[in-house]
Amino acid sequence: MSRILKNYWKILPDFYWSSILLRVPLATLFITSGLNKLPYHAEDGMGLGLPALVWLLVIVSEIGSGVGLIVGGLTTLPRIRDNALLAGLGDMLTRFSGIVMCCVITGIIWTVLKPDNLWQFITTDYLHFSLWVGGLYFALRGNWAVRATQLNSN
């Protein structure tokens, strides 16, 4: 059975761009959300009960995590992922961007949405739940294409 599975993974095509299908819309949403908060006005954050520094951190985190997710994805390109240092940095950038996305969405859930319970949030707010799960996916998975290539080459 182990031999069958090993051969199965070798026959599958290497479509390393598949994660882009998830990265681009998620990153675009975060980048545009951050850019829509510019120019920076501390009063905008205070309207949501956030101090000026936290509001600035939200803007930087949204834009930075979106850009980081795209740049991290570019390190899965064949010539770049062959360089162990760049591949490792790209994986770390992808994971860090996913963690930041989860933090931003968790902040929105706690400070703005304030749902009564988890089930209510999951069943009524598909957008924020999907964004949170998307960030969590990249935080936990990183650049799986790079890791899969490294495992197959051993």
CSV table of N, CA and C in Angstrom, one decimal:
chain,number,residue,atom,x,y,z
A,1,MET,N,0.8,-1.2,0.0
A,1,MET,CA,0.0,0.0,0.0
A,1,MET,C,0.9,1.3,0.0
A,2,SER,N,2.0,1.2,0.8
A,2,SER,CA,2.8,2.4,0.9
A,2,SER,C,3.5,2.7,-0.5
A,3,ARG,N,3.8,1.6,-1.3
A,3,ARG,CA,4.4,1.8,-2.6
A,3,ARG,C,3.4,2.5,-3.5
A,4,ILE,N,2.2,2.0,-3.4
A,4,ILE,CA,1.1,2.6,-4.3
A,4,ILE,C,0.9,4.1,-4.0
A,5,LEU,N,0.9,4.4,-2.8
A,5,LEU,CA,0.7,5.9,-2.4
A,5,LEU,C,1.9,6.7,-2.9
A,6,LYS,N,3.1,6.1,-2.7
A,6,LYS,CA,4.3,6.9,-3.2
A,6,LYS,C,4.3,7.1,-4.7
A,7,ASN,N,3.9,6.1,-5.4
A,7,ASN,CA,3.8,6.3,-6.9
A,7,ASN,C,2.7,7.2,-7.3
A,8,TYR,N,1.6,7.2,-6.5
A,8,TYR,CA,0.4,8.1,-6.7
A,8,TYR,C,0.9,9.5,-6.7
A,9,TRP,N,1.7,9.9,-5.6
A,9,TRP,CA,2.1,11.2,-5.5
A,9,TRP,C,3.1,11.7,-6.6
A,10,LYS,N,3.8,10.7,-7.1
A,10,LYS,CA,4.8,11.0,-8.2
A,10,LYS,C,4.1,11.3,-9.5
A,11,ILE,N,2.9,10.7,-9.7
A,11,ILE,CA,2.2,10.8,-11.0
A,11,ILE,C,1.4,12.1,-11.1
A,12,LEU,N,1.0,12.6,-9.9
A,12,LEU,CA,0.2,13.8,-9.9
A,12,LEU,C,1.0,15.0,-10.5
A,13,PRO,N,0.3,15.8,-11.2
A,13,PRO,CA,1.0,17.0,-11.8
A,13,PRO,C,1.4,18.0,-10.7
A,14,ASP,N,2.5,18.7,-10.8
A,14,ASP,CA,2.9,19.7,-9.9
A,14,ASP,C,2.3,21.0,-10.3
A,15,PHE,N,1.2,21.3,-9.8
A,15,PHE,CA,0.5,22.6,-10.1
A,15,PHE,C,0.8,23.5,-8.9
A,16,TYR,N,2.0,24.1,-8.8
A,16,TYR,CA,2.4,24.9,-7.7
A,16,TYR,C,1.6,26.2,-7.6
A,17,TRP,N,0.9,26.6,-8.7
A,17,TRP,CA,0.1,27.8,-8.7
A,17,TRP,C,-1.2,27.6,-8.0
A,18,SER,N,-1.6,26.4,-7.6
A,18,SER,CA,-2.9,26.2,-7.1
A,18,SER,C,-3.1,27.0,-5.8
A,19,SER,N,-2.1,27.2,-5.0
A,19,SER,CA,-2.4,28.1,-3.8
A,19,SER,C,-2.6,29.5,-4.2
A,20,ILE,N,-2.2,29.9,-5.4
A,20,ILE,CA,-2.5,31.3,-5.8
A,20,ILE,C,-4.0,31.5,-5.9
A,21,LEU,N,-4.8,30.4,-6.2
A,21,LEU,CA,-6.2,30.6,-6.3
A,21,LEU,C,-6.8,31.0,-5.0
A,22,LEU,N,-6.2,30.7,-3.9
A,22,LEU,CA,-6.7,31.1,-2.6
A,22,LEU,C,-5.9,32.4,-2.1
A,23,ARG,N,-4.7,32.5,-2.5
A,23,ARG,CA,-3.8,33.6,-2.0
A,23,ARG,C,-4.3,35.0,-2.6
A,24,VAL,N,-4.6,35.0,-3.9
A,24,VAL,CA,-4.9,36.3,-4.5
A,24,VAL,C,-6.1,36.9,-4.0
A,25,PRO,N,-7.3,36.2,-3.9
A,25,PRO,CA,-8.5,36.9,-3.4
A,25,PRO,C,-8.3,37.3,-1.9
A,26,LEU,N,-7.7,36.4,-1.1
A,26,LEU,CA,-7.5,36.7,0.3
A,26,LEU,C,-6.6,37.9,0.5
A,27,ALA,N,-5.5,37.9,-0.2
A,27,ALA,CA,-4.6,39.1,-0.1
A,27,ALA,C,-5.2,40.3,-0.6
A,28,THR,N,-5.9,40.2,-1.7
A,28,THR,CA,-6.6,41.4,-2.3
A,28,THR,C,-7.6,42.0,-1.3
A,29,LEU,N,-8.3,41.2,-0.7
A,29,LEU,CA,-9.3,41.7,0.3
A,29,LEU,C,-8.6,42.4,1.5
A,30,PHE,N,-7.5,41.8,2.0
A,30,PHE,CA,-6.8,42.5,3.1
A,30,PHE,C,-6.1,43.8,2.6
A,31,ILE,N,-5.5,43.7,1.5
A,31,ILE,CA,-4.8,45.0,1.0
A,31,ILE,C,-5.8,46.1,0.7
A,32,THR,N,-6.9,45.8,0.0
A,32,THR,CA,-7.9,46.8,-0.2
A,32,THR,C,-8.5,47.4,1.0
A,33,SER,N,-8.8,46.5,2.0
A,33,SER,CA,-9.3,46.9,3.2
A,33,SER,C,-8.4,47.8,4.0
A,34,GLY,N,-7.1,47.5,4.0
A,34,GLY,CA,-6.1,48.4,4.6
A,34,GLY,C,-6.0,49.8,3.8
A,35,LEU,N,-6.0,49.7,2.5
A,35,LEU,CA,-5.8,50.9,1.7
A,35,LEU,C,-7.1,51.8,1.8
A,36,ASN,N,-8.2,51.2,2.1
A,36,ASN,CA,-9.5,52.0,2.2
A,36,ASN,C,-9.4,52.8,3.5
A,37,LYS,N,-8.6,52.4,4.5
A,37,LYS,CA,-8.4,53.1,5.7
A,37,LYS,C,-7.4,54.3,5.7
A,38,LEU,N,-6.8,54.5,4.5
A,38,LEU,CA,-5.9,55.6,4.3
A,38,LEU,C,-6.6,56.7,3.7
A,39,PRO,N,-6.2,58.0,3.9
A,39,PRO,CA,-5.2,58.4,4.8
A,39,PRO,C,-5.6,58.1,6.3
A,40,TYR,N,-4.5,57.9,7.0
A,40,TYR,CA,-4.7,57.6,8.4
A,40,TYR,C,-5.3,58.7,9.2
A,41,HIS,N,-6.4,58.4,9.9
A,41,HIS,CA,-7.0,59.4,10.9
A,41,HIS,C,-7.3,58.6,12.2
A,42,ALA,N,-6.7,59.1,13.2
A,42,ALA,CA,-6.9,58.4,14.5
A,42,ALA,C,-8.4,58.4,14.9
A,43,GLU,N,-9.1,59.4,14.5
A,43,GLU,CA,-10.5,59.5,14.9
A,43,GLU,C,-11.3,58.3,14.3
A,44,ASP,N,-10.9,57.8,13.2
A,44,ASP,CA,-11.6,56.6,12.6
A,44,ASP,C,-11.5,55.4,13.5
A,45,GLY,N,-10.4,55.2,14.1
A,45,GLY,CA,-10.2,54.1,15.0
A,45,GLY,C,-10.9,54.3,16.3
A,46,MET,N,-10.9,55.5,16.8
A,46,MET,CA,-11.6,55.9,18.0
A,46,MET,C,-13.1,55.6,17.9
A,47,GLY,N,-13.6,55.8,16.7
A,47,GLY,CA,-15.1,55.5,16.5
A,47,GLY,C,-15.4,54.0,16.7
A,48,LEU,N,-14.4,53.2,16.6
A,48,LEU,CA,-14.6,51.8,16.9
A,48,LEU,C,-14.1,51.4,18.3
A,49,GLY,N,-13.7,52.4,19.0
A,49,GLY,CA,-13.1,52.1,20.4
A,49,GLY,C,-11.7,51.7,20.4
A,50,LEU,N,-10.9,52.0,19.3
A,50,LEU,CA,-9.5,51.6,19.3
A,50,LEU,C,-8.6,52.8,19.4
A,51,PRO,N,-7.6,52.7,20.2
A,51,PRO,CA,-6.6,53.8,20.4
A,51,PRO,C,-5.9,54.0,19.0
A,52,ALA,N,-5.3,55.2,18.9
A,52,ALA,CA,-4.7,55.6,17.6
A,52,ALA,C,-3.6,54.6,17.2
A,53,LEU,N,-2.8,54.2,18.1
A,53,LEU,CA,-1.7,53.2,17.8
A,53,LEU,C,-2.2,51.9,17.3
A,54,VAL,N,-3.3,51.4,17.9
A,54,VAL,CA,-3.9,50.1,17.5
A,54,VAL,C,-4.5,50.3,16.1
A,55,TRP,N,-5.1,51.4,15.8
A,55,TRP,CA,-5.7,51.6,14.5
A,55,TRP,C,-4.6,51.7,13.4
A,56,LEU,N,-3.5,52.3,13.7
A,56,LEU,CA,-2.4,52.3,12.8
A,56,LEU,C,-1.9,50.9,12.6
A,57,LEU,N,-1.8,50.1,13.6
A,57,LEU,CA,-1.3,48.7,13.6
A,57,LEU,C,-2.3,47.9,12.7
A,58,VAL,N,-3.6,48.1,12.8
A,58,VAL,CA,-4.6,47.4,12.0
A,58,VAL,C,-4.3,47.7,10.5
A,59,ILE,N,-4.1,49.0,10.2
A,59,ILE,CA,-3.9,49.3,8.8
A,59,ILE,C,-2.6,48.7,8.2
A,60,VAL,N,-1.5,48.8,9.0
A,60,VAL,CA,-0.3,48.2,8.5
A,60,VAL,C,-0.4,46.7,8.5
A,61,SER,N,-1.1,46.1,9.4
A,61,SER,CA,-1.2,44.6,9.4
A,61,SER,C,-2.0,44.1,8.2
A,62,GLU,N,-3.1,44.8,7.9
A,62,GLU,CA,-3.9,44.4,6.8
A,62,GLU,C,-3.1,44.5,5.5
A,63,ILE,N,-2.5,45.6,5.2
A,63,ILE,CA,-1.7,45.8,4.0
A,63,ILE,C,-0.5,44.8,4.0
A,64,GLY,N,0.2,44.8,5.1
A,64,GLY,CA,1.4,44.0,5.2
A,64,GLY,C,1.1,42.5,5.0
A,65,SER,N,0.1,42.0,5.7
A,65,SER,CA,-0.2,40.6,5.6
A,65,SER,C,-0.7,40.2,4.2
A,66,GLY,N,-1.4,41.1,3.5
A,66,GLY,CA,-1.8,40.8,2.1
A,66,GLY,C,-0.6,40.7,1.2
A,67,VAL,N,0.3,41.7,1.3
A,67,VAL,CA,1.5,41.7,0.5
A,67,VAL,C,2.4,40.5,0.8
A,68,GLY,N,2.5,40.2,2.1
A,68,GLY,CA,3.4,39.1,2.6
A,68,GLY,C,2.9,37.8,2.0
A,69,LEU,N,1.5,37.6,1.9
A,69,LEU,CA,1.0,36.4,1.4
A,69,LEU,C,1.3,36.2,-0.1
A,70,ILE,N,1.3,37.3,-0.8
A,70,ILE,CA,1.6,37.3,-2.3
A,70,ILE,C,3.1,37.0,-2.4
A,71,VAL,N,3.9,37.8,-1.7
A,71,VAL,CA,5.4,37.6,-1.9
A,71,VAL,C,5.8,36.2,-1.4
A,72,GLY,N,5.2,35.7,-0.3
A,72,GLY,CA,5.5,34.3,0.1
A,72,GLY,C,5.1,33.3,-0.9
A,73,GLY,N,4.0,33.6,-1.6
A,73,GLY,CA,3.6,32.7,-2.7
A,73,GLY,C,4.5,32.7,-3.9
A,74,LEU,N,5.1,33.8,-4.1
A,74,LEU,CA,6.1,33.9,-5.3
A,74,LEU,C,7.3,33.0,-5.0
A,75,THR,N,7.6,32.7,-3.8
A,75,THR,CA,8.8,31.9,-3.5
A,75,THR,C,8.5,30.4,-3.7
A,76,THR,N,7.3,30.1,-4.2
A,76,THR,CA,7.0,28.7,-4.6
A,76,THR,C,7.4,28.4,-6.0
A,77,LEU,N,7.8,29.5,-6.7
A,77,LEU,CA,8.2,29.3,-8.1
A,77,LEU,C,9.4,28.4,-8.2
A,78,PRO,N,9.5,27.5,-9.2
A,78,PRO,CA,10.5,26.5,-9.3
A,78,PRO,C,11.9,27.0,-9.1
A,79,ARG,N,12.3,28.1,-9.7
A,79,ARG,CA,13.7,28.5,-9.5
A,79,ARG,C,14.0,29.1,-8.2
A,80,ILE,N,13.0,29.7,-7.6
A,80,ILE,CA,13.2,30.4,-6.3
A,80,ILE,C,13.2,29.3,-5.2
A,81,ARG,N,12.2,28.3,-5.3
A,81,ARG,CA,12.1,27.3,-4.2
A,81,ARG,C,13.3,26.4,-4.2
A,82,ASP,N,14.1,26.4,-5.3
A,82,ASP,CA,15.3,25.5,-5.3
A,82,ASP,C,16.4,26.1,-4.4
A,83,ASN,N,16.3,27.4,-4.1
A,83,ASN,CA,17.2,28.0,-3.1
A,83,ASN,C,16.6,27.8,-1.7
A,84,ALA,N,17.3,27.0,-0.9
A,84,ALA,CA,16.8,26.7,0.4
A,84,ALA,C,16.5,27.9,1.3
A,85,LEU,N,17.4,28.9,1.3
A,85,LEU,CA,17.2,30.1,2.1
A,85,LEU,C,15.9,30.8,1.7
A,86,LEU,N,15.8,31.1,0.4
A,86,LEU,CA,14.6,31.8,-0.1
A,86,LEU,C,13.3,31.0,0.1
A,87,ALA,N,13.4,29.7,-0.1
A,87,ALA,CA,12.2,28.9,0.1
A,87,ALA,C,11.8,28.9,1.6
A,88,GLY,N,12.8,28.9,2.5
A,88,GLY,CA,12.5,28.9,3.9
A,88,GLY,C,11.9,30.3,4.4
A,89,LEU,N,12.5,31.3,3.8
A,89,LEU,CA,12.0,32.7,4.1
A,89,LEU,C,10.6,32.9,3.6
A,90,GLY,N,10.3,32.4,2.4
A,90,GLY,CA,9.0,32.5,1.8
A,90,GLY,C,8.0,31.7,2.7
A,91,ASP,N,8.3,30.5,3.1
A,91,ASP,CA,7.5,29.8,4.0
A,91,ASP,C,7.2,30.5,5.3
A,92,MET,N,8.2,31.1,5.9
A,92,MET,CA,8.0,31.8,7.2
A,92,MET,C,7.1,33.0,6.9
A,93,LEU,N,7.3,33.7,5.8
A,93,LEU,CA,6.5,34.9,5.5
A,93,LEU,C,5.1,34.5,5.3
A,94,THR,N,4.8,33.4,4.6
A,94,THR,CA,3.5,33.0,4.4
A,94,THR,C,2.8,32.6,5.7
A,95,ARG,N,3.5,31.9,6.6
A,95,ARG,CA,2.9,31.6,7.9
A,95,ARG,C,2.7,32.8,8.7
A,96,PHE,N,3.6,33.7,8.8
A,96,PHE,CA,3.5,34.9,9.6
A,96,PHE,C,2.3,35.7,9.1
A,97,SER,N,2.2,35.9,7.7
A,97,SER,CA,1.1,36.6,7.2
A,97,SER,C,-0.3,36.0,7.6
A,98,GLY,N,-0.3,34.7,7.6
A,98,GLY,CA,-1.6,34.0,8.0
A,98,GLY,C,-1.9,34.2,9.4
A,99,ILE,N,-0.9,34.2,10.3
A,99,ILE,CA,-1.1,34.5,11.7
A,99,ILE,C,-1.6,35.9,11.9
A,100,VAL,N,-1.0,36.9,11.2
A,100,VAL,CA,-1.4,38.3,11.3
A,100,VAL,C,-2.9,38.4,10.8
A,101,MET,N,-3.2,37.7,9.7
A,101,MET,CA,-4.6,37.8,9.2
A,101,MET,C,-5.6,37.3,10.3
A,102,CYS,N,-5.2,36.2,10.9
A,102,CYS,CA,-6.1,35.7,12.0
A,102,CYS,C,-6.2,36.7,13.1
A,103,CYS,N,-5.1,37.3,13.5
A,103,CYS,CA,-5.2,38.3,14.6
A,103,CYS,C,-6.1,39.5,14.2
A,104,VAL,N,-6.0,40.0,13.0
A,104,VAL,CA,-6.8,41.1,12.5
A,104,VAL,C,-8.3,40.7,12.6
A,105,ILE,N,-8.6,39.6,12.0
A,105,ILE,CA,-10.0,39.2,12.0
A,105,ILE,C,-10.5,38.9,13.4
A,106,THR,N,-9.7,38.3,14.2
A,106,THR,CA,-10.1,38.0,15.6
A,106,THR,C,-10.4,39.4,16.3
A,107,GLY,N,-9.6,40.4,16.1
A,107,GLY,CA,-9.9,41.7,16.6
A,107,GLY,C,-11.2,42.3,16.1
A,108,ILE,N,-11.5,42.1,14.9
A,108,ILE,CA,-12.8,42.6,14.3
A,108,ILE,C,-13.9,41.8,15.0
A,109,ILE,N,-13.8,40.6,15.2
A,109,ILE,CA,-14.8,39.8,15.8
A,109,ILE,C,-15.1,40.3,17.2
A,110,TRP,N,-14.0,40.5,18.0
A,110,TRP,CA,-14.1,40.9,19.4
A,110,TRP,C,-14.6,42.3,19.6
A,111,THR,N,-14.1,43.2,18.8
A,111,THR,CA,-14.4,44.6,19.0
A,111,THR,C,-15.6,45.2,18.2
A,112,VAL,N,-15.8,44.6,17.1
A,112,VAL,CA,-16.9,45.2,16.2
A,112,VAL,C,-18.1,44.3,16.2
A,113,LEU,N,-17.9,43.1,15.9
A,113,LEU,CA,-19.1,42.2,15.7
A,113,LEU,C,-19.7,41.7,17.0
A,114,LYS,N,-18.9,41.3,17.9
A,114,LYS,CA,-19.3,40.9,19.3
A,114,LYS,C,-20.5,39.9,19.2
A,115,PRO,N,-20.3,38.7,18.6
A,115,PRO,CA,-21.4,37.7,18.5
A,115,PRO,C,-21.7,37.1,19.8
A,116,ASP,N,-22.9,36.7,20.0
A,116,ASP,CA,-23.4,36.1,21.3
A,116,ASP,C,-22.7,34.8,21.5
A,117,ASN,N,-22.5,34.0,20.4
A,117,ASN,CA,-21.8,32.7,20.6
A,117,ASN,C,-21.1,32.3,19.3
A,118,LEU,N,-20.2,31.3,19.4
A,118,LEU,CA,-19.4,30.9,18.2
A,118,LEU,C,-20.3,30.4,17.1
A,119,TRP,N,-21.3,29.6,17.4
A,119,TRP,CA,-22.2,29.1,16.4
A,119,TRP,C,-22.9,30.2,15.6
A,120,GLN,N,-23.4,31.2,16.3
A,120,GLN,CA,-24.1,32.3,15.7
A,120,GLN,C,-23.1,33.0,14.7
A,121,PHE,N,-21.9,33.2,15.1
A,121,PHE,CA,-20.9,33.8,14.3
A,121,PHE,C,-20.6,33.0,13.0
A,122,ILE,N,-20.4,31.7,13.2
A,122,ILE,CA,-20.1,30.8,12.0
A,122,ILE,C,-21.2,30.8,11.0
A,123,THR,N,-22.5,30.7,11.5
A,123,THR,CA,-23.6,30.6,10.6
A,123,THR,C,-24.1,31.9,10.0
A,124,THR,N,-23.7,33.0,10.6
A,124,THR,CA,-24.3,34.3,10.1
A,124,THR,C,-23.3,35.2,9.4
A,125,ASP,N,-22.0,35.1,9.7
A,125,ASP,CA,-21.0,36.0,9.2
A,125,ASP,C,-20.0,35.2,8.4
A,126,TYR,N,-20.4,34.8,7.2
A,126,TYR,CA,-19.6,33.9,6.3
A,126,TYR,C,-18.3,34.6,5.9
A,127,LEU,N,-18.3,35.9,5.6
A,127,LEU,CA,-17.2,36.6,5.2
A,127,LEU,C,-16.0,36.6,6.2
A,128,HIS,N,-16.3,37.0,7.4
A,128,HIS,CA,-15.2,37.1,8.4
A,128,HIS,C,-14.8,35.7,8.8
A,129,PHE,N,-15.7,34.8,8.9
A,129,PHE,CA,-15.3,33.4,9.2
A,129,PHE,C,-14.4,32.8,8.1
A,130,SER,N,-14.7,33.1,6.9
A,130,SER,CA,-13.9,32.6,5.7
A,130,SER,C,-12.5,33.2,5.7
A,131,LEU,N,-12.5,34.5,6.0
A,131,LEU,CA,-11.2,35.2,6.1
A,131,LEU,C,-10.4,34.7,7.2
A,132,TRP,N,-11.0,34.4,8.4
A,132,TRP,CA,-10.2,33.9,9.5
A,132,TRP,C,-9.7,32.5,9.2
A,133,VAL,N,-10.5,31.6,8.6
A,133,VAL,CA,-10.1,30.3,8.2
A,133,VAL,C,-9.0,30.3,7.1
A,134,GLY,N,-9.1,31.2,6.2
A,134,GLY,CA,-8.1,31.4,5.2
A,134,GLY,C,-6.8,31.8,5.8
A,135,GLY,N,-6.8,32.7,6.7
A,135,GLY,CA,-5.5,33.1,7.4
A,135,GLY,C,-5.0,31.9,8.2
A,136,LEU,N,-5.9,31.2,8.8
A,136,LEU,CA,-5.4,30.0,9.6
A,136,LEU,C,-4.8,28.9,8.7
A,137,TYR,N,-5.4,28.8,7.5
A,137,TYR,CA,-4.9,27.8,6.6
A,137,TYR,C,-3.4,28.1,6.3
A,138,PHE,N,-3.1,29.3,5.9
A,138,PHE,CA,-1.8,29.7,5.5
A,138,PHE,C,-0.8,29.7,6.7
A,139,ALA,N,-1.4,30.0,7.9
A,139,ALA,CA,-0.5,30.0,9.1
A,139,ALA,C,-0.1,28.6,9.4
A,140,LEU,N,-1.0,27.6,9.3
A,140,LEU,CA,-0.7,26.2,9.6
A,140,LEU,C,0.0,25.5,8.4
A,141,ARG,N,-0.3,25.8,7.2
A,141,ARG,CA,0.2,25.1,6.1
A,141,ARG,C,1.5,25.7,5.4
A,142,GLY,N,1.6,27.0,5.5
A,142,GLY,CA,2.8,27.6,4.9
A,142,GLY,C,2.8,27.4,3.4
A,143,ASN,N,4.0,27.3,2.8
A,143,ASN,CA,4.2,27.0,1.4
A,143,ASN,C,4.3,25.5,1.2
A,144,TRP,N,3.2,24.8,1.1
A,144,TRP,CA,3.1,23.4,1.0
A,144,TRP,C,3.8,22.9,-0.2
A,145,ALA,N,3.8,23.6,-1.3
A,145,ALA,CA,4.4,23.2,-2.6
A,145,ALA,C,5.9,23.0,-2.4
A,146,VAL,N,6.5,23.9,-1.6
A,146,VAL,CA,8.0,23.9,-1.4
A,146,VAL,C,8.3,22.6,-0.6
A,147,ARG,N,7.5,22.4,0.5
A,147,ARG,CA,7.8,21.2,1.3
A,147,ARG,C,7.5,19.9,0.6
A,148,ALA,N,6.5,19.9,-0.2
A,148,ALA,CA,6.2,18.7,-1.0
A,148,ALA,C,7.3,18.4,-2.0
A,149,THR,N,7.9,19.4,-2.6
A,149,THR,CA,9.0,19.2,-3.5
A,149,THR,C,10.2,18.7,-2.8
A,150,GLN,N,10.5,19.2,-1.6
A,150,GLN,CA,11.6,18.8,-0.8
A,150,GLN,C,11.4,17.3,-0.4
A,151,LEU,N,10.2,17.0,0.0
A,151,LEU,CA,10.0,15.6,0.4
A,151,LEU,C,10.1,14.6,-0.8
A,152,ASN,N,9.6,15.0,-1.9
A,152,ASN,CA,9.7,14.1,-3.1
A,152,ASN,C,11.1,13.9,-3.6
A,153,SER,N,12.0,14.9,-3.4
A,153,SER,CA,13.3,14.8,-3.9
A,153,SER,C,14.2,13.9,-3.0
A,154,ASN,N,13.7,13.7,-1.7
A,154,ASN,CA,14.5,12.8,-0.8
A,154,ASN,C,14.2,11.4,-1.0
